[in-house]
PDB file of C-alpha atoms in Angstrom:
ATOM      1  CA  MET A   1       5.357 -23.963  15.727  1.00 34.00           C
ATOM      2  CA  ALA A   2       3.022 -23.564  18.664  1.00 38.00           C
ATOM      3  CA  TRP A   3      -0.065 -21.435  18.616  1.00 36.00           C
ATOM      4  CA  ILE A   4      -0.329 -18.092  20.319  1.00 36.00           C
ATOM      5  CA  GLY A   5      -2.325 -19.134  23.362  1.00 31.00           C
ATOM      6  CA  SER A   6      -4.265 -22.304  24.024  1.00 29.00           C
ATOM      7  CA  MET A   7      -7.511 -23.461  25.564  1.00 26.00           C
ATOM      8  CA  ALA A   8      -8.649 -26.979  26.467  1.00 28.00           C
ATOM      9  CA  ARG A   9     -12.032 -26.915  24.760  1.00 31.00           C
ATOM     10  CA  HIS A  10     -13.149 -29.338  22.077  1.00 30.00           C
ATOM     11  CA  SER A  11     -16.452 -27.940  20.800  1.00 33.00           C
ATOM     12  CA  ARG A  12     -16.588 -27.158  17.079  1.00 36.00           C
ATOM     13  CA  ARG A  13     -18.673 -24.055  17.818  1.00 38.00           C
ATOM     14  CA  ALA A  14     -16.783 -20.908  18.748  1.00 38.00           C
ATOM     15  CA  SER A  15     -17.681 -19.478  22.146  1.00 40.00           C
ATOM     16  CA  PHE A  16     -17.410 -15.789  23.002  1.00 40.00           C
ATOM     17  CA  GLY A  17     -18.218 -13.169  25.562  1.00 42.00           C
ATOM     18  CA  VAL A  18     -15.867 -10.424  26.542  1.00 44.00           C
ATOM     19  CA  VAL A  19     -12.852 -12.556  25.775  1.00 54.00           C
ATOM     20  CA  GLY A  20      -9.931 -10.393  26.810  1.00 55.00           C
ATOM     21  CA  SER A  21      -8.379  -6.966  26.868  1.00 52.00           C
ATOM     22  CA  ILE A  22      -5.281  -5.162  25.614  1.00 51.00           C
ATOM     23  CA  PRO A  23      -3.713  -2.063  27.202  1.00 49.00           C
ATOM     24  CA  LEU A  24      -3.567   0.647  24.519  1.00 49.00           C
ATOM     25  CA  LEU A  25      -1.344   3.717  24.860  1.00 42.00           C
ATOM     26  CA  ARG A  26      -2.230   6.319  22.251  1.00 47.00           C
ATOM     27  CA  LEU A  27       0.079   9.106  21.149  1.00 39.00           C
ATOM     28  CA  GLY A  28       0.159  11.919  23.679  1.00 42.00           C
ATOM     29  CA  GLN A  29      -1.034   9.744  26.545  1.00 49.00           C
ATOM     30  CA  THR A  30       0.827   8.848  29.709  1.00 43.00           C
ATOM     31  CA  MET A  31       0.884   5.395  31.261  1.00 39.00           C
ATOM     32  CA  ASP A  32      -1.870   6.522  33.652  1.00 47.00           C
ATOM     33  CA  GLU A  33      -4.087   7.308  30.658  1.00 52.00           C
ATOM     34  CA  MET A  34      -3.836   3.925  28.967  1.00 59.00           C
ATOM     35  CA  VAL A  35      -7.051   2.647  27.421  1.00 68.00           C
ATOM     36  CA  SER A  36      -8.126  -0.971  27.876  1.00 82.00           C
ATOM     37  CA  VAL A  37      -9.141  -2.543  24.578  1.00 88.00           C
ATOM     38  CA  CYS A  38     -11.894  -5.148  24.885  1.00 92.00           C
ATOM     39  CA  LEU A  39     -11.967  -8.134  22.542  1.00 94.00           C
ATOM     40  CA  ARG A  40     -15.444  -9.494  21.866  1.00 95.00           C
ATOM     41  CA  ARG A  41     -17.531 -11.238  19.254  1.00 95.00           C
ATOM     42  CA  ALA A  42     -18.933  -8.986  16.531  1.00 96.00           C
ATOM     43  CA  THR A  43     -22.717  -8.606  16.282  1.00 96.00           C
ATOM     44  CA  ALA A  44     -25.119  -7.182  13.730  1.00 97.00           C
ATOM     45  CA  GLU A  45     -24.838  -3.830  15.518  1.00 97.00           C
ATOM     46  CA  ASP A  46     -21.223  -3.652  14.319  1.00 98.00           C
ATOM     47  CA  ILE A  47     -21.994  -4.022  10.604  1.00 98.00           C
ATOM     48  CA  GLU A  48     -21.686  -0.382   9.569  1.00 98.00           C
ATOM     49  CA  VAL A  49     -18.618   0.441  11.658  1.00 98.00           C
ATOM     50  CA  ILE A  50     -16.743  -2.696  10.551  1.00 99.00           C
ATOM     51  CA  ALA A  51     -17.583  -2.036   6.901  1.00 99.00           C
ATOM     52  CA  ALA A  52     -16.391   1.568   7.227  1.00 98.00           C
ATOM     53  CA  LEU A  53     -13.164   0.517   8.958  1.00 98.00           C
ATOM     54  CA  HIS A  54     -12.569  -2.114   6.277  1.00 98.00           C
ATOM     55  CA  VAL A  55     -12.852   0.497   3.519  1.00 98.00           C
ATOM     56  CA  GLU A  56     -10.685   2.965   5.454  1.00 97.00           C
ATOM     57  CA  SER A  57      -7.970   0.317   5.787  1.00 96.00           C
ATOM     58  CA  TRP A  58      -8.181  -0.619   2.113  1.00 96.00           C
ATOM     59  CA  ARG A  59      -7.808   3.014   1.110  1.00 96.00           C
ATOM     60  CA  GLN A  60      -4.771   3.367   3.340  1.00 93.00           C
ATOM     61  CA  HIS A  61      -2.967   0.137   2.468  1.00 91.00           C
ATOM     62  CA  TYR A  62      -4.321  -1.022  -0.907  1.00 91.00           C
ATOM     63  CA  ARG A  63      -4.141   2.211  -2.903  1.00 92.00           C
ATOM     64  CA  GLY A  64      -2.410   1.168  -6.110  1.00 90.00           C
ATOM     65  CA  ALA A  65      -3.275  -2.496  -5.561  1.00 92.00           C
ATOM     66  CA  TYR A  66      -7.032  -2.059  -5.893  1.00 92.00           C
ATOM     67  CA  ALA A  67      -8.400   0.207  -8.610  1.00 94.00           C
ATOM     68  CA  ASP A  68      -8.924   3.808  -7.478  1.00 95.00           C
ATOM     69  CA  GLU A  69     -12.373   3.892  -9.035  1.00 95.00           C
ATOM     70  CA  PHE A  70     -13.358   0.942  -6.854  1.00 96.00           C
ATOM     71  CA  LEU A  71     -11.842   2.297  -3.632  1.00 97.00           C
ATOM     72  CA  ASP A  72     -13.390   5.723  -4.157  1.00 96.00           C
ATOM     73  CA  GLY A  73     -16.654   4.448  -5.590  1.00 96.00           C
ATOM     74  CA  ALA A  74     -18.215   1.034  -5.015  1.00 96.00           C
ATOM     75  CA  ALA A  75     -16.097  -0.143  -2.064  1.00 97.00           C
ATOM     76  CA  PRO A  76     -18.327   1.174   0.777  1.00 98.00           C
ATOM     77  CA  ALA A  77     -21.483  -0.441  -0.622  1.00 98.00           C
ATOM     78  CA  GLU A  78     -19.632  -3.661  -1.461  1.00 98.00           C
ATOM     79  CA  ARG A  79     -18.190  -4.003   2.050  1.00 98.00           C
ATOM     80  CA  LEU A  80     -21.513  -3.114   3.664  1.00 98.00           C
ATOM     81  CA  ALA A  81     -23.179  -5.924   1.713  1.00 98.00           C
ATOM     82  CA  VAL A  82     -20.449  -8.401   2.681  1.00 97.00           C
ATOM     83  CA  TRP A  83     -20.583  -7.560   6.378  1.00 98.00           C
ATOM     84  CA  THR A  84     -24.366  -7.513   6.435  1.00 98.00           C
ATOM     85  CA  GLU A  85     -24.374 -11.068   5.102  1.00 96.00           C
ATOM     86  CA  ARG A  86     -21.677 -12.206   7.525  1.00 96.00           C
ATOM     87  CA  LEU A  87     -23.182 -10.762  10.681  1.00 97.00           C
ATOM     88  CA  THR A  88     -26.892 -11.279  10.044  1.00 96.00           C
ATOM     89  CA  ALA A  89     -26.461 -14.928   9.059  1.00 90.00           C
ATOM     90  CA  PRO A  90     -24.231 -16.360  11.833  1.00 80.00           C
ATOM     91  CA  SER A  91     -22.469 -19.630  11.106  1.00 88.00           C
ATOM     92  CA  SER A  92     -20.583 -22.046  13.353  1.00 88.00           C
ATOM     93  CA  SER A  93     -17.935 -22.278  10.622  1.00 92.00           C
ATOM     94  CA  ARG A  94     -16.800 -18.655  10.906  1.00 95.00           C
ATOM     95  CA  PHE A  95     -16.407 -15.903  13.467  1.00 96.00           C
ATOM     96  CA  THR A  96     -15.504 -12.220  13.726  1.00 97.00           C
ATOM     97  CA  ILE A  97     -13.736 -10.602  16.681  1.00 97.00           C
ATOM     98  CA  VAL A  98     -13.694  -6.856  17.260  1.00 97.00           C
ATOM     99  CA  ALA A  99     -11.297  -4.809  19.367  1.00 96.00           C
ATOM    100  CA  GLU A 100     -13.122  -1.981  21.130  1.00 94.00           C
ATOM    101  CA  ALA A 101     -11.611   0.992  23.017  1.00 92.00           C
ATOM    102  CA  ASP A 102     -13.872   3.372  24.945  1.00 88.00           C
ATOM    103  CA  GLY A 103     -16.862   1.966  23.063  1.00 91.00           C
ATOM    104  CA  VAL A 104     -15.248   2.513  19.653  1.00 94.00           C
ATOM    105  CA  VAL A 105     -14.291  -0.381  17.359  1.00 97.00           C
ATOM    106  CA  VAL A 106     -10.595   0.024  16.535  1.00 96.00           C
ATOM    107  CA  GLY A 107      -9.956  -3.288  14.796  1.00 97.00           C
ATOM    108  CA  PHE A 108     -11.408  -6.623  13.731  1.00 98.00           C
ATOM    109  CA  ALA A 109     -10.449 -10.106  12.608  1.00 98.00           C
ATOM    110  CA  HIS A 110     -12.563 -12.538  10.572  1.00 98.00           C
ATOM    111  CA  VAL A 111     -11.817 -16.272  10.488  1.00 98.00           C
ATOM    112  CA  ILE A 112     -13.291 -19.163   8.505  1.00 97.00           C
ATOM    113  CA  LEU A 113     -12.824 -22.589  10.099  1.00 95.00           C
ATOM    114  CA  ASP A 114     -11.869 -25.665   8.041  1.00 83.00           C
ATOM    115  CA  GLU A 115     -11.095 -23.512   5.002  1.00 88.00           C
ATOM    116  CA  ASP A 116      -8.337 -25.841   3.822  1.00 92.00           C
ATOM    117  CA  PRO A 117      -7.967 -29.591   4.553  1.00 90.00           C
ATOM    118  CA  THR A 118      -4.225 -29.171   5.120  1.00 91.00           C
ATOM    119  CA  LEU A 119      -3.783 -25.629   6.401  1.00 94.00           C
ATOM    120  CA  GLY A 120      -6.997 -25.459   8.434  1.00 94.00           C
ATOM    121  CA  ALA A 121      -8.707 -22.202   9.364  1.00 96.00           C
ATOM    122  CA  VAL A 122      -8.012 -19.018   7.418  1.00 98.00           C
ATOM    123  CA  LEU A 123      -7.612 -15.548   8.876  1.00 98.00           C
ATOM    124  CA  GLN A 124      -9.509 -13.875   6.061  1.00 97.00           C
ATOM    125  CA  ASN A 125      -9.471 -10.285   7.311  1.00 98.00           C
ATOM    126  CA  LEU A 126      -7.439  -8.348   9.876  1.00 98.00           C
ATOM    127  CA  HIS A 127      -7.677  -4.558   9.998  1.00 98.00           C
ATOM    128  CA  VAL A 128      -6.847  -1.953  12.647  1.00 97.00           C
ATOM    129  CA  LYS A 129      -7.649   1.762  12.662  1.00 96.00           C
ATOM    130  CA  THR A 130      -4.727   4.010  11.799  1.00 92.00           C
ATOM    131  CA  ASP A 131      -4.456   5.646  15.228  1.00 90.00           C
ATOM    132  CA  ALA A 132      -4.481   2.260  16.982  1.00 92.00           C
ATOM    133  CA  GLN A 133      -1.793   0.595  14.866  1.00 91.00           C
ATOM    134  CA  ARG A 134       1.595  -0.530  16.246  1.00 90.00           C
ATOM    135  CA  GLN A 135       0.163  -0.698  19.752  1.00 88.00           C
ATOM    136  CA  GLY A 136      -0.632  -4.386  20.083  1.00 91.00           C
ATOM    137  CA  VAL A 137      -4.190  -4.410  18.765  1.00 95.00           C
ATOM    138  CA  GLY A 138      -3.379  -6.462  15.669  1.00 96.00           C
ATOM    139  CA  SER A 139      -1.274  -8.876  17.709  1.00 94.00           C
ATOM    140  CA  GLY A 140      -4.089  -9.238  20.227  1.00 94.00           C
ATOM    141  CA  LEU A 141      -6.603 -10.004  17.494  1.00 96.00           C
ATOM    142  CA  VAL A 142      -4.322 -12.650  15.955  1.00 96.00           C
ATOM    143  CA  ALA A 143      -3.752 -14.223  19.361  1.00 94.00           C
ATOM    144  CA  GLU A 144      -7.469 -14.297  20.121  1.00 94.00           C
ATOM    145  CA  ALA A 145      -8.263 -15.737  16.691  1.00 95.00           C
ATOM    146  CA  ALA A 146      -5.734 -18.502  17.382  1.00 94.00           C
ATOM    147  CA  ARG A 147      -7.247 -19.129  20.819  1.00 93.00           C
ATOM    148  CA  VAL A 148     -10.755 -19.483  19.424  1.00 93.00           C
ATOM    149  CA  VAL A 149      -9.628 -21.783  16.608  1.00 94.00           C
ATOM    150  CA  HIS A 150      -7.786 -23.914  19.162  1.00 92.00           C
ATOM    151  CA  ALA A 151     -10.910 -23.948  21.345  1.00 91.00           C
ATOM    152  CA  CYS A 152     -12.912 -25.274  18.419  1.00 91.00           C
ATOM    153  CA  ASP A 153     -10.336 -27.906  17.455  1.00 90.00           C
ATOM    154  CA  PRO A 154      -6.876 -28.167  19.070  1.00 90.00           C
ATOM    155  CA  GLY A 155      -5.550 -29.899  15.957  1.00 89.00           C
ATOM    156  CA  LEU A 156      -6.694 -27.260  13.480  1.00 92.00           C
ATOM    157  CA  GLY A 157      -4.074 -25.084  11.801  1.00 94.00           C
ATOM    158  CA  LEU A 158      -4.347 -21.399  10.936  1.00 96.00           C
ATOM    159  CA  HIS A 159      -3.162 -19.554   7.846  1.00 97.00           C
ATOM    160  CA  VAL A 160      -3.474 -16.214   6.111  1.00 98.00           C
ATOM    161  CA  TRP A 161      -3.032 -15.097   2.505  1.00 98.00           C
ATOM    162  CA  VAL A 162      -1.385 -11.733   1.799  1.00 97.00           C
ATOM    163  CA  ARG A 163      -0.722  -9.997  -1.492  1.00 95.00           C
ATOM    164  CA  GLU A 164       2.885 -10.550  -2.490  1.00 96.00           C
ATOM    165  CA  GLU A 165       3.599  -6.826  -2.741  1.00 93.00           C
ATOM    166  CA  ASN A 166       2.247  -6.265   0.784  1.00 93.00           C
ATOM    167  CA  THR A 167       5.612  -6.663   2.496  1.00 95.00           C
ATOM    168  CA  GLN A 168       4.357  -4.923   5.641  1.00 94.00           C
ATOM    169  CA  ALA A 169       1.653  -7.544   6.180  1.00 95.00           C
ATOM    170  CA  ARG A 170       4.068 -10.393   5.497  1.00 96.00           C
ATOM    171  CA  ALA A 171       6.546  -9.006   8.030  1.00 97.00           C
ATOM    172  CA  PHE A 172       3.755  -8.626  10.604  1.00 97.00           C
ATOM    173  CA  TYR A 173       2.696 -12.274  10.368  1.00 97.00           C
ATOM    174  CA  GLU A 174       6.245 -13.628  10.182  1.00 97.00           C
ATOM    175  CA  ALA A 175       7.114 -11.693  13.345  1.00 96.00           C
ATOM    176  CA  ARG A 176       4.259 -13.582  15.027  1.00 95.00           C
ATOM    177  CA  GLY A 177       5.433 -17.015  13.945  1.00 94.00           C
ATOM    178  CA  GLY A 178       3.819 -17.348  10.535  1.00 96.00           C
ATOM    179  CA  VAL A 179       5.847 -19.498   8.127  1.00 95.00           C
ATOM    180  CA  LEU A 180       5.745 -19.159   4.346  1.00 97.00           C
ATOM    181  CA  ALA A 181       3.659 -22.090   3.107  1.00 96.00           C
ATOM    182  CA  GLY A 182       2.678 -21.302  -0.462  1.00 96.00           C
ATOM    183  CA  ARG A 183       2.245 -18.892  -3.361  1.00 97.00           C
ATOM    184  CA  LYS A 184      -0.494 -18.645  -5.968  1.00 96.00           C
ATOM    185  CA  LEU A 185      -2.409 -16.235  -8.163  1.00 97.00           C
ATOM    186  CA  GLY A 186      -5.093 -14.808  -5.912  1.00 94.00           C
ATOM    187  CA  GLY A 187      -8.460 -13.354  -6.807  1.00 92.00           C
ATOM    188  CA  PRO A 188     -10.598 -12.172  -8.233  1.00 89.00           C
ATOM    189  CA  PHE A 189     -10.499  -9.634  -5.401  1.00 92.00           C
ATOM    190  CA  ALA A 190     -13.318  -7.262  -4.537  1.00 92.00           C
ATOM    191  CA  ASP A 191     -12.370  -4.917  -7.387  1.00 90.00           C
ATOM    192  CA  GLY A 192     -12.168  -7.803  -9.876  1.00 90.00           C
ATOM    193  CA  SER A 193      -8.363  -7.861 -10.033  1.00 91.00           C
ATOM    194  CA  GLU A 194      -5.966 -10.767  -9.609  1.00 94.00           C
ATOM    195  CA  ALA A 195      -2.480 -10.734  -8.074  1.00 94.00           C
ATOM    196  CA  PRO A 196       0.118 -13.110  -6.638  1.00 97.00           C
ATOM    197  CA  VAL A 197      -0.496 -13.940  -2.975  1.00 97.00           C
ATOM    198  CA  LEU A 198       1.608 -15.630  -0.304  1.00 98.00           C
ATOM    199  CA  CYS A 199       0.417 -17.987   2.413  1.00 98.00           C
ATOM    200  CA  LEU A 200       1.740 -17.615   5.960  1.00 97.00           C
ATOM    201  CA  ALA A 201       0.788 -20.535   8.202  1.00 96.00           C
ATOM    202  CA  TRP A 202       0.916 -21.682  11.803  1.00 95.00           C
ATOM    203  CA  ARG A 203       0.981 -25.376  12.634  1.00 83.00           C
ATOM    204  CA  GLU A 204      -1.572 -27.118  14.807  1.00 59.00           C
ATOM    205  CA  ALA A 205      -2.162 -25.901  18.328  1.00 41.00           C
ATOM    206  CA  SER A 206      -0.118 -27.173  21.238  1.00 35.00           C
ATOM    207  CA  GLY A 207       0.050 -26.595  24.940  1.00 31.00           C
TER     208      GLY A 207
END
C-alpha cells in the first residue's frame, strides 16, 4: 500500500512552513465563497486553541467511552497541560500540523516518529471541528502527516490506534488505505480507563 503523497527528502527532522492548502466549502456557501484551509506546523501560540478543540472533539465523539465526570471536569486542564508540554518542548521525534481557515484552527494532527519498530510512526491524534468535518480537512491532515513522515524517512510506516467501538474512525482510516494490523487492550486513557483498540496501518512510503 503506497503512502498518500511522497517527497524525496531524507532528513530525520521534519520540515515545515505553510505546507499546503485545502479548499473548504462550508454549509450555505457557494463555490465562489470557498475558504482555503492552510496546513502548517503548530506553535506554542496554538496551545490553548488546540487543547480546546481536543476537548470539544472528545465531548462529541467519546461521550460514553470516557467518563462524563472527566469530560465535563478535568479534561480541559489535562489537555492544556499535555499540549503545553508538546508545543513548548519541541522534539525532532514528533510533530503537530494544524489546519487553519480564515485564521481559525479547524483541525490538527499529532504524529510521533519511530513509535514502533515494525509499524513506524504513529498518528496519535487527529481531530477536526464539527463544522469543518466531511469536507476534506481530516483527509488533508492525514495526507500531510504521511508526506512529512515520508520526508523524514521514506521507509518509515505509519499507523493509528482507534478504540474498537469507534466504527466511524475505523471506517475513515480504512477508506484512506489503512489496513487492520492488530488489536490489543489500550490504555490507560486520559480518564484512567482501558478499552480494546484496533491498529490501522499503512506500509512504507513509495513513489
